[in-house]
Amino acid sequence: MINKPISYGRQYISDEDIQAVVDTLKSDYLTCGPAIPAFEKAFSEYVHCKYAVAVNNATSALHLAAIALGVKPGDNVICTPMTFASSANCIRFCGGNVKFVDINPKTYLLDLDKLKETLESAPKGTYKGMVLVDFAGYPHNMEEYRKVADEYGMWILEDACHAPGAYFIDSTGEKVFCGSGKYSDITVFSFHPVKHITTGEGGMACTQNKEYYEKMALYRTHGITHDVDKLQRKDGLWYYEMQELGYNYRITDIQAALGTSQLKRARKNVEIRRELVRKYNEAFTDIEGIKTPYEADDVYHAYHLYIIQVEDRLGLYNYLRENKVYAQVLYYPLNLMPYYKQFGNKEGDLPIVEEYYKHCLALPMFPTLTEEQQEYVICKVKEFVSK
Ligand SMILES: *Cc1c(COP(=O)(O)O)cnc(C)c1O
């Protein structure tokens, strides 16, 4: 019997995680101590990047990335409409304009052909960069996007909030992890409780580029530096300089300790998610009216979300809810949010994302979902669809 509602995602906190937090609370530092660089190091090893900047949430990480990439008022930046608001908002924080380009109907990622069409139809230099979101955990073939970006002199900001642990295989046969920065300039992750690993609230910006790294680190802490090599005047050891108008986007040591502990199970948990996907897919293969998610042979999808497409989405959503299964709809197209409509975006502009939105539903997907719970969810979905 299922007595507690099953949500679409939930955090997984172990006794070891709790101990790591308690240990930090008893230590000398609650913030700006050794747990933060330790977390940055562990995370950069996990995603194979050189530099990582831990911050208080991914929205801050996106903002820092947009600053480091040099987004200025009036700059035009391309963005996918199938994402959480922050992916585009970070461009607006810097005064840039967001141009939404439609998604691919199979992967739900920003469509490569439509991207090319958009770039070809504008004078060269119109667009400074693109924000690409590894939606649901599906990693872009970033090598292909990089070719296009290079042709037009654009940067790539990758929002991999859904995709730590995911990778694609490039033309050299290498596994390119989201965050490695082999093809994107900066990659951002979130540690909100519904994401793969959590720090309560938290985020990370990863890059191979030292300049971007230093800029993001500076802006994370008020634009203040203590680095004697960078100070403009000499004084005692107390002396620091505020060199830019930065922010306080710091994460705490308490959170970073939790993150490092969580990270130990991250790889295993992606495998568990993929096993849950295998079971869902198997259960739904022969069911008329359910489209299961696509995954190409050259990608390793991290499945932050398990999204099906169904004809009567509202009906299924309500039926599941009556039966204590809290499936979720992600996302309402960002270009159609009232805020973004003021810039001239309107219904009908991007038909594929609108079609996707009408039918999408994310079923429960998290590592502690039990076999009994998953079977119950499958049973309820089948009951509704066969009615
Ligand atoms: C969760 C999420 C964010 C924002 O993350 P926060 O840590 O809550 O600021 C940004 N982009 C995507 C794709 C997300 O899923």
Coordinates of C-alpha atoms and ligand atoms in Angstrom, one line a residue:
M1 CA 0.0 0.0 0.0
I2 CA 1.1 3.5 -0.7
N3 CA 0.2 5.9 2.1
K4 CA 2.5 8.8 1.6
P5 CA 2.4 10.8 -1.7
I6 CA 5.2 10.1 -4.2
S7 CA 6.7 13.3 -5.6
Y8 CA 8.5 13.6 -8.9
G9 CA 11.9 14.1 -7.2
R10 CA 13.3 14.2 -3.7
Q11 CA 16.6 14.5 -1.9
Y12 CA 18.6 11.6 -0.5
I13 CA 20.3 12.4 2.8
S14 CA 22.4 9.6 4.4
D15 CA 23.7 9.4 8.0
E16 CA 27.1 10.1 6.7
D17 CA 25.8 13.4 5.1
I18 CA 24.3 14.4 8.5
Q19 CA 27.6 13.6 10.3
A20 CA 29.5 15.7 7.7
V21 CA 27.3 18.7 8.6
V22 CA 27.6 18.1 12.3
D23 CA 31.4 17.9 12.1
T24 CA 31.4 21.2 10.3
L25 CA 29.2 22.8 12.9
K26 CA 31.7 21.8 15.5
S27 CA 34.7 23.0 13.5
D28 CA 36.3 26.5 13.4
Y29 CA 34.6 27.7 10.3
L30 CA 30.9 27.9 9.3
T31 CA 31.7 29.8 6.1
C32 CA 34.8 30.7 4.0
G33 CA 36.7 27.7 5.6
P34 CA 38.4 24.7 4.2
A35 CA 35.1 22.8 3.2
I36 CA 34.5 25.1 0.3
P37 CA 37.7 24.5 -1.7
A38 CA 37.5 20.8 -0.8
F39 CA 34.0 20.7 -2.3
E40 CA 35.2 22.6 -5.4
K41 CA 38.1 20.2 -5.9
A42 CA 35.9 17.1 -5.4
F43 CA 33.3 18.5 -7.8
S44 CA 35.8 19.5 -10.5
E45 CA 37.2 16.0 -10.4
Y46 CA 33.7 14.6 -10.8
V47 CA 32.9 16.6 -13.9
H48 CA 36.5 16.7 -15.2
C49 CA 37.0 20.4 -15.2
K50 CA 39.9 22.6 -14.2
Y51 CA 38.3 25.4 -12.2
A52 CA 35.1 25.4 -10.1
V53 CA 33.5 28.2 -8.1
A54 CA 31.0 27.1 -5.5
V55 CA 28.2 29.6 -4.8
N56 CA 24.9 30.0 -2.9
N57 CA 22.7 28.8 -5.8
A58 CA 22.8 28.1 -9.5
T59 CA 21.1 31.4 -10.3
S60 CA 24.1 33.2 -8.8
A61 CA 26.4 30.9 -10.7
L62 CA 24.6 31.8 -14.0
H63 CA 24.9 35.5 -13.1
L64 CA 28.6 35.2 -12.4
A65 CA 29.1 33.3 -15.7
A66 CA 27.2 36.0 -17.6
I67 CA 29.5 38.7 -16.0
A68 CA 32.6 36.7 -16.8
L69 CA 31.6 36.2 -20.4
G70 CA 31.1 39.9 -20.6
V71 CA 27.4 40.2 -21.3
K72 CA 26.6 44.0 -21.6
P73 CA 23.4 46.0 -22.0
G74 CA 22.0 45.4 -25.5
D75 CA 24.0 42.2 -26.2
N76 CA 21.9 39.6 -28.0
V77 CA 22.0 36.0 -26.6
I78 CA 20.3 32.9 -27.8
C79 CA 18.5 30.7 -25.3
T80 CA 16.3 27.6 -25.2
P81 CA 12.7 28.2 -24.1
M82 CA 12.6 24.7 -22.4
T83 CA 14.2 25.6 -19.1
F84 CA 13.8 27.1 -15.7
A85 CA 13.7 30.9 -15.7
S86 CA 17.3 31.5 -14.4
S87 CA 18.9 30.3 -17.6
A88 CA 17.6 33.3 -19.5
N89 CA 17.3 35.7 -16.5
C90 CA 21.1 35.8 -16.0
I91 CA 21.4 37.5 -19.4
R92 CA 18.7 40.0 -18.4
F93 CA 20.6 40.7 -15.1
C94 CA 23.4 42.1 -17.3
G95 CA 21.0 44.0 -19.5
G96 CA 21.3 41.6 -22.5
N97 CA 18.4 40.6 -24.8
V98 CA 17.2 37.0 -25.0
K99 CA 16.4 35.4 -28.3
F100 CA 14.5 32.2 -27.9
V101 CA 15.1 29.4 -30.5
D102 CA 12.8 26.4 -30.7
I103 CA 13.7 22.9 -29.4
N104 CA 14.3 19.6 -31.1
P105 CA 11.2 17.4 -30.9
K106 CA 13.2 14.3 -29.9
T107 CA 15.8 15.5 -27.4
Y108 CA 13.9 18.7 -26.3
L109 CA 17.3 20.5 -26.5
L110 CA 17.8 23.7 -28.4
D111 CA 17.5 22.6 -32.1
L112 CA 20.9 22.8 -33.9
D113 CA 19.3 23.4 -37.4
K114 CA 17.0 26.1 -36.0
L115 CA 20.1 27.7 -34.3
K116 CA 21.9 27.7 -37.6
E117 CA 18.9 29.2 -39.4
T118 CA 18.6 32.0 -36.8
L119 CA 22.3 32.9 -37.1
E120 CA 22.3 32.8 -40.9
S121 CA 19.3 35.1 -41.1
A122 CA 21.0 37.9 -39.1
P123 CA 24.1 39.9 -39.8
K124 CA 27.3 38.3 -38.5
G125 CA 28.1 39.5 -35.0
T126 CA 24.4 40.0 -34.0
Y127 CA 24.6 37.3 -31.3
K128 CA 27.3 37.2 -28.7
G129 CA 26.6 33.8 -27.2
M130 CA 24.2 31.0 -26.4
V131 CA 22.8 29.5 -23.2
L132 CA 22.3 25.7 -23.7
V133 CA 20.5 23.7 -21.2
D134 CA 21.1 19.9 -20.8
F135 CA 17.3 19.5 -20.3
A136 CA 16.2 16.6 -18.1
G137 CA 19.8 15.4 -18.0
Y138 CA 20.2 15.0 -21.7
P139 CA 23.8 16.1 -22.6
H140 CA 24.2 18.2 -25.8
N141 CA 26.6 17.0 -28.4
M142 CA 28.6 20.1 -27.6
E143 CA 31.2 19.5 -30.3
E144 CA 28.5 20.3 -32.9
Y145 CA 27.3 23.5 -31.1
R146 CA 31.0 24.6 -30.6
K147 CA 31.6 24.4 -34.4
V148 CA 28.6 26.8 -34.9
A149 CA 29.7 29.0 -32.0
D150 CA 33.2 29.3 -33.4
E151 CA 31.9 30.2 -36.9
Y152 CA 30.0 33.1 -35.4
G153 CA 32.5 34.1 -32.7
M154 CA 30.1 33.2 -29.9
W155 CA 30.6 31.9 -26.4
I156 CA 28.7 28.9 -24.9
L157 CA 27.2 29.0 -21.4
E158 CA 26.0 25.5 -20.5
D159 CA 23.3 25.2 -17.9
A160 CA 23.9 21.6 -16.7
C161 CA 21.7 21.9 -13.6
H162 CA 20.0 18.7 -14.6
A163 CA 23.1 16.8 -15.9
P164 CA 26.0 16.3 -13.5
G165 CA 27.5 12.9 -14.5
A166 CA 26.1 13.0 -18.0
Y167 CA 28.4 12.8 -21.0
F168 CA 28.4 12.4 -24.8
I169 CA 31.1 10.8 -27.0
D170 CA 32.8 13.2 -29.3
S171 CA 34.4 12.5 -32.7
T172 CA 37.7 11.5 -31.1
G173 CA 35.9 8.8 -29.1
E174 CA 36.3 10.7 -25.8
K175 CA 33.6 10.8 -23.1
V176 CA 32.9 14.5 -22.7
F177 CA 31.3 15.1 -19.3
C178 CA 28.9 18.0 -18.8
G179 CA 31.1 20.6 -17.0
S180 CA 34.4 19.4 -18.5
G181 CA 34.6 22.5 -20.6
K182 CA 36.1 20.8 -23.6
Y183 CA 33.5 22.6 -25.8
S184 CA 31.6 25.0 -23.6
D185 CA 33.1 28.1 -21.9
I186 CA 31.3 27.9 -18.6
T187 CA 29.0 25.2 -17.2
V188 CA 26.7 25.7 -14.2
F189 CA 25.2 23.2 -11.8
S190 CA 22.5 23.5 -9.1
F191 CA 22.3 21.8 -5.7
H192 CA 18.7 22.5 -4.9
P193 CA 17.1 19.5 -3.2
V194 CA 15.3 18.2 -6.3
K195 CA 18.6 18.0 -8.3
H196 CA 21.1 15.2 -8.4
I197 CA 23.1 16.2 -5.3
T198 CA 22.0 18.8 -2.8
T199 CA 23.5 21.3 -0.4
G200 CA 20.0 22.7 0.6
E201 CA 20.7 25.6 -1.7
G202 CA 23.8 25.8 -3.8
G203 CA 25.5 26.0 -7.1
M204 CA 28.7 25.7 -9.0
A205 CA 30.3 27.3 -12.1
C206 CA 32.9 25.2 -13.9
T207 CA 35.4 26.3 -16.5
Q208 CA 38.8 25.6 -18.1
N209 CA 39.5 29.3 -18.5
K210 CA 41.6 30.9 -15.8
E211 CA 40.4 34.4 -16.6
Y212 CA 36.7 33.5 -16.3
Y213 CA 37.5 31.6 -13.1
E214 CA 39.2 34.6 -11.5
K215 CA 36.5 36.9 -12.5
M216 CA 33.7 34.7 -11.1
A217 CA 35.7 34.2 -7.8
L218 CA 36.1 38.0 -7.5
Y219 CA 32.4 38.8 -8.1
R220 CA 31.3 36.0 -5.7
T221 CA 32.8 38.1 -2.8
H222 CA 31.8 41.7 -3.4
G223 CA 34.6 42.2 -6.0
I224 CA 37.0 42.2 -3.1
T225 CA 40.5 40.7 -3.3
H226 CA 43.2 40.0 -0.6
D227 CA 45.7 38.7 -3.2
V228 CA 48.9 40.8 -2.7
D229 CA 49.9 40.3 -6.3
K230 CA 46.6 42.0 -7.4
L231 CA 46.5 44.9 -4.9
Q232 CA 47.0 48.4 -6.3
R233 CA 48.8 49.7 -3.2
K234 CA 50.8 48.1 -0.4
D235 CA 49.8 48.1 3.2
G236 CA 49.5 45.8 6.3
L237 CA 48.2 42.3 6.2
W238 CA 44.7 43.6 6.9
Y239 CA 44.5 45.5 3.7
Y240 CA 42.1 44.4 0.9
E241 CA 40.7 46.1 -2.1
M242 CA 37.3 46.2 -3.6
Q243 CA 38.1 46.4 -7.3
E244 CA 34.7 45.6 -8.9
L245 CA 31.1 45.9 -7.9
G246 CA 30.6 42.3 -6.9
Y247 CA 28.0 40.4 -4.8
N248 CA 27.8 38.2 -1.8
Y249 CA 27.1 34.9 -3.6
R250 CA 29.1 32.7 -1.2
I251 CA 28.1 29.2 -0.1
T252 CA 28.7 28.2 3.5
D253 CA 31.1 25.5 4.8
I254 CA 28.1 23.7 6.3
Q255 CA 26.6 23.3 2.8
A256 CA 29.9 22.5 1.1
A257 CA 30.5 19.7 3.6
L258 CA 27.1 18.3 2.8
G259 CA 27.9 18.6 -0.9
T260 CA 31.2 16.7 -0.7
S261 CA 29.5 13.9 1.2
Q262 CA 26.6 13.8 -1.3
L263 CA 29.0 13.7 -4.2
K264 CA 30.4 10.3 -3.0
R265 CA 27.1 8.7 -4.1
A266 CA 26.5 10.8 -7.2
R267 CA 27.8 8.4 -9.8
K268 CA 26.1 5.4 -8.3
N269 CA 22.8 7.4 -8.1
V270 CA 22.9 8.2 -11.8
E271 CA 23.1 4.4 -12.4
I272 CA 20.2 3.9 -10.2
R273 CA 18.2 6.5 -12.1
R274 CA 19.1 4.8 -15.4
E275 CA 17.9 1.5 -14.0
L276 CA 14.6 3.1 -13.0
V277 CA 14.4 4.5 -16.6
R278 CA 14.9 1.0 -18.0
K279 CA 12.0 -0.3 -15.9
Y280 CA 9.7 2.5 -16.9
N281 CA 10.6 2.2 -20.6
E282 CA 10.0 -1.5 -20.5
A283 CA 6.6 -1.1 -18.9
F284 CA 5.5 1.5 -21.4
T285 CA 6.9 0.1 -24.6
D286 CA 3.8 -1.4 -25.9
I287 CA 1.3 1.1 -24.4
E288 CA -0.5 3.0 -27.1
G289 CA -0.5 6.7 -26.2
I290 CA 2.7 6.9 -24.2
K291 CA 5.9 8.3 -25.7
T292 CA 9.0 7.4 -23.6
P293 CA 12.1 9.6 -23.6
Y294 CA 14.6 9.4 -26.4
E295 CA 18.3 8.7 -25.8
A296 CA 20.8 8.6 -28.7
D297 CA 23.6 5.9 -28.7
D298 CA 26.4 8.4 -28.2
V299 CA 25.1 10.0 -25.0
Y300 CA 24.8 9.0 -21.4
H301 CA 21.7 10.7 -20.1
A302 CA 21.7 11.6 -16.4
Y303 CA 17.9 11.5 -16.1
H304 CA 17.2 14.2 -13.6
L305 CA 13.7 13.9 -15.0
Y306 CA 11.8 11.0 -16.6
I307 CA 9.4 12.7 -19.0
I308 CA 6.7 11.0 -21.0
Q309 CA 4.4 12.4 -23.6
V310 CA 0.7 11.6 -23.3
E311 CA -2.4 12.8 -25.2
D312 CA -4.5 13.7 -22.2
R313 CA -1.9 15.1 -20.0
L314 CA -4.2 17.0 -17.7
G315 CA -6.3 13.9 -17.2
L316 CA -3.3 11.8 -16.3
Y317 CA -1.9 14.4 -14.0
N318 CA -5.1 14.7 -12.1
Y319 CA -5.7 10.9 -12.0
L320 CA -2.2 10.4 -10.6
R321 CA -2.7 13.1 -8.1
E322 CA -5.9 11.5 -6.8
N323 CA -3.9 8.4 -6.3
K324 CA -1.1 10.2 -4.4
V325 CA 1.4 10.3 -7.3
Y326 CA 2.6 13.9 -7.6
A327 CA 3.9 13.9 -11.2
Q328 CA 5.1 17.3 -12.5
V329 CA 5.0 19.4 -15.6
L330 CA 8.3 21.0 -16.6
Y331 CA 8.3 23.6 -17.9
Y332 CA 5.9 26.1 -19.2
P333 CA 7.8 27.6 -22.2
L334 CA 9.9 30.4 -20.8
N335 CA 9.3 32.6 -23.9
L336 CA 5.6 32.7 -23.0
M337 CA 6.0 33.8 -19.4
P338 CA 4.4 37.2 -18.9
Y339 CA 7.9 38.8 -18.2
Y340 CA 9.3 37.6 -21.5
K341 CA 6.1 38.4 -23.5
Q342 CA 6.8 42.1 -22.9
F343 CA 9.7 41.7 -25.4
G344 CA 7.4 40.7 -28.2
N345 CA 7.5 36.9 -27.7
K346 CA 4.1 35.4 -28.3
E347 CA 2.1 32.1 -28.8
G348 CA 2.8 30.4 -32.0
D349 CA 6.4 31.7 -32.3
L350 CA 7.9 28.4 -31.3
P351 CA 5.5 25.6 -32.2
I352 CA 7.6 22.6 -31.1
V353 CA 8.1 23.7 -27.5
E354 CA 4.4 24.5 -27.3
E355 CA 3.5 21.0 -28.5
Y356 CA 5.9 19.5 -26.1
Y357 CA 4.4 21.5 -23.2
K358 CA 0.9 20.3 -24.0
H359 CA 1.8 16.6 -23.6
C360 CA 4.8 16.4 -21.2
L361 CA 4.7 14.8 -17.7
A362 CA 7.6 14.0 -15.4
L363 CA 7.0 10.8 -13.4
P364 CA 8.7 10.1 -10.1
M365 CA 12.5 9.8 -10.6
F366 CA 14.9 9.7 -7.6
P367 CA 17.4 7.2 -6.3
T368 CA 15.3 6.2 -3.2
L369 CA 12.2 5.4 -5.2
T370 CA 11.4 1.8 -4.2
E371 CA 10.5 -1.0 -6.5
E372 CA 7.0 -1.1 -4.9
Q373 CA 6.5 2.6 -5.4
Q374 CA 7.7 2.5 -9.0
E375 CA 5.4 -0.5 -9.8
Y376 CA 2.5 1.4 -8.2
V377 CA 3.2 4.5 -10.4
I378 CA 3.4 2.3 -13.5
C379 CA 0.2 0.6 -12.6
K380 CA -1.7 3.9 -12.1
V381 CA -0.4 5.3 -15.4
K382 CA -1.5 2.2 -17.3
E383 CA -4.9 2.2 -15.6
F384 CA -5.5 5.7 -16.8
V385 CA -4.2 5.3 -20.3
S386 CA -6.2 2.1 -20.9
K387 CA -9.4 3.6 -19.7
Ligands
LIG1 C1 17.2 24.4 -10.8 C2 17.7 25.1 -12.0 C3 18.2 26.4 -12.0 C4 18.3 27.3 -10.8 O1 19.0 26.7 -9.8 P1 19.0 27.3 -8.3 O2 20.1 26.6 -7.6 O3 17.6 27.0 -7.7 O4 19.2 28.8 -8.5 C5 18.7 26.9 -13.2 N1 18.5 26.2 -14.4 C6 18.0 25.0 -14.4 C7 17.9 24.2 -15.7 C8 17.5 24.4 -13.2 O5 16.9 23.2 -13.3

